[in-house]
CSV table of C-alpha atoms in Angstrom, one decimal:
chain,number,residue,atom,x,y,z
A,1,MET,CA,23.4,-5.1,48.5
A,2,GLN,CA,22.7,-4.6,44.4
A,3,ARG,CA,22.1,-8.0,44.2
A,4,THR,CA,19.3,-7.8,47.3
A,5,ILE,CA,17.6,-4.9,45.2
A,6,ARG,CA,18.0,-6.4,42.3
A,7,THR,CA,15.9,-10.0,43.3
A,8,GLY,CA,13.5,-7.3,44.6
A,9,LEU,CA,12.2,-5.7,42.0
A,10,VAL,CA,12.4,-8.6,40.0
A,11,THR,CA,10.4,-10.1,42.5
A,12,THR,CA,8.0,-7.3,42.6
A,13,LEU,CA,7.4,-7.3,38.8
A,14,ALA,CA,7.0,-11.0,39.1
A,15,ALA,CA,4.0,-9.9,41.5
A,16,LEU,CA,2.6,-7.6,39.0
A,17,GLY,CA,2.7,-10.1,35.9
A,18,ILE,CA,5.4,-7.7,34.3
A,19,ALA,CA,8.3,-9.4,33.4
A,20,ALA,CA,11.3,-8.6,33.9
A,21,THR,CA,12.7,-8.6,30.6
A,22,THR,CA,10.0,-7.5,28.2
A,23,ALA,CA,11.0,-7.9,24.7
A,24,LEU,CA,8.9,-5.1,22.1
A,25,PRO,CA,6.5,-6.3,19.7
A,26,ALA,CA,8.5,-6.9,16.3
A,27,GLN,CA,7.0,-4.5,13.4
A,28,ALA,CA,6.0,-5.2,10.1
A,29,ALA,CA,8.3,-3.8,7.8
A,30,PRO,CA,7.0,-0.7,5.8
A,31,VAL,CA,5.6,-1.4,2.9
A,32,THR,CA,7.5,0.7,-0.1
A,33,CYS,CA,6.5,1.6,-3.4
A,34,ARG,CA,9.2,-0.1,-6.5
A,35,LYS,CA,10.0,1.1,-9.7
A,36,GLY,CA,7.5,-1.4,-11.1
A,37,ASP,CA,4.5,-0.9,-8.9
A,38,PHE,CA,1.0,0.5,-9.0
A,39,CYS,CA,0.9,1.7,-5.8
A,40,LEU,CA,-2.0,4.0,-3.6
A,41,PHE,CA,-1.0,6.6,-1.0
A,42,SER,CA,-2.5,7.4,2.1
A,43,GLY,CA,-1.1,11.3,1.7
A,44,HIS,CA,-1.3,13.7,-1.5
A,45,HIS,CA,2.1,14.3,-4.1
A,46,GLN,CA,2.7,9.9,-3.0
A,47,THR,CA,3.4,10.8,0.8
A,48,GLY,CA,1.9,8.5,3.8
A,49,GLU,CA,2.1,5.1,3.6
A,50,VAL,CA,1.4,2.9,1.2
A,51,LEU,CA,-2.2,1.2,1.4
A,52,TYR,CA,-1.6,-0.8,-1.7
A,53,ARG,CA,1.4,-2.1,-4.2
A,54,LEU,CA,0.7,-4.2,-7.1
A,55,PRO,CA,3.3,-5.5,-9.0
A,56,VAL,CA,3.2,-4.4,-12.7
A,57,LYS,CA,5.9,-6.0,-15.1
A,58,VAL,CA,6.3,-3.6,-17.7
A,59,THR,CA,8.3,-4.7,-21.3
A,60,ARG,CA,9.3,-2.4,-24.0
A,61,THR,CA,6.4,-4.4,-26.1
A,62,GLY,CA,3.3,-5.1,-23.3
A,63,PHE,CA,2.6,-5.0,-19.6
A,64,THR,CA,1.3,-7.2,-17.5
A,65,PHE,CA,-1.4,-5.5,-14.8
A,66,PRO,CA,-3.0,-7.9,-12.8
A,67,GLU,CA,-7.1,-6.9,-12.2
A,68,VAL,CA,-7.8,-6.2,-8.6
A,69,ASP,CA,-11.9,-7.2,-8.6
A,70,GLU,CA,-12.2,-7.7,-4.4
A,71,LEU,CA,-9.9,-5.0,-2.8
A,72,SER,CA,-10.0,-4.1,1.2
A,73,LEU,CA,-8.1,-0.9,1.9
A,74,PRO,CA,-7.4,0.0,5.7
A,75,ALA,CA,-8.0,4.5,4.2
A,76,ALA,CA,-9.2,6.0,0.9
A,77,PRO,CA,-6.0,6.7,-0.9
A,78,LEU,CA,-4.9,10.6,-2.2
A,79,SER,CA,-2.6,9.5,-4.5
A,80,ALA,CA,-1.2,7.1,-6.8
A,81,ARG,CA,1.8,5.7,-8.4
A,82,ASN,CA,0.6,4.4,-12.3
A,83,PRO,CA,4.3,2.3,-13.7
A,84,ILE,CA,2.3,2.1,-17.4
A,85,PRO,CA,4.4,4.3,-19.8
A,86,ASP,CA,1.9,6.9,-21.6
A,87,ASP,CA,3.6,5.0,-25.0
A,88,PHE,CA,0.6,1.8,-24.4
A,89,GLY,CA,-2.6,4.2,-24.7
A,90,CYS,CA,-3.7,3.3,-21.1
A,91,ILE,CA,-6.0,4.4,-18.4
A,92,VAL,CA,-6.3,2.6,-14.7
A,93,ARG,CA,-10.0,2.9,-13.7
A,94,LEU,CA,-10.5,2.9,-9.6
A,95,ASN,CA,-13.3,1.7,-8.7
A,96,ASP,CA,-15.4,2.5,-5.5
A,97,LYS,CA,-17.1,-0.6,-4.9
A,98,PRO,CA,-16.2,-4.1,-5.9
A,99,HIS,CA,-16.3,-6.3,-9.0
A,100,PHE,CA,-15.7,-2.8,-11.3
A,101,ALA,CA,-19.2,-1.0,-10.0
A,102,GLY,CA,-19.7,1.7,-8.5
A,103,SER,CA,-17.7,5.3,-9.3
A,104,GLU,CA,-14.6,5.5,-11.1
A,105,GLN,CA,-11.4,7.8,-11.1
A,106,GLU,CA,-8.8,7.0,-13.5
A,107,ILE,CA,-5.5,7.5,-13.7
A,108,ASP,CA,-4.8,8.4,-17.1
A,109,GLY,CA,-0.5,8.8,-17.5
A,110,PHE,CA,2.9,7.1,-16.8
A,111,GLY,CA,4.0,8.4,-12.7
A,112,ALA,CA,2.2,10.0,-9.4
A,113,ALA,CA,-1.8,11.2,-10.2
A,114,GLU,CA,-3.5,12.9,-7.8
A,115,LEU,CA,-6.8,10.9,-6.4
A,116,THR,CA,-10.1,12.8,-5.2
A,117,GLY,CA,-10.0,10.3,-1.7
A,118,ALA,CA,-12.7,8.5,-2.5
A,119,PRO,CA,-13.1,4.1,-1.9
A,120,VAL,CA,-11.1,2.1,-4.0
A,121,ALA,CA,-12.2,-1.0,-4.2
A,122,SER,CA,-11.3,-2.6,-7.3
A,123,ILE,CA,-8.6,-1.5,-9.9
A,124,THR,CA,-8.0,-2.1,-14.0
A,125,PRO,CA,-6.3,-1.6,-17.0
A,126,ASP,CA,-7.8,-0.1,-19.4
A,127,CYS,CA,-6.2,0.2,-23.0
A,128,GLY,CA,-7.2,1.2,-26.3
């Protein structure tokens, strides 16, 4: 009896075009902001999704922070995390247009920063 019901169910599902054993699509692992990363977040106070993560290499005598001259984010970030220590005297400029054009926001210190919610389309450090 159970076999008949199961066979009938599978036949009905097949007729409807539905597989009896449908696998759920694999979801991508969430992006996390690691200790040495420059990150942009969708929420205030480094909450929500990590919209962008840029690995930054910081040593005692310097750092490597690649410029990003064209960026397309799914949303405008509301906060950031800057891994460059204050000792280097750097700010990070976030421009709302590609190729460092348009209006800009500045992140002027190590650690957490709140942003205005403006779009970010290019990123560059400015030291000196």
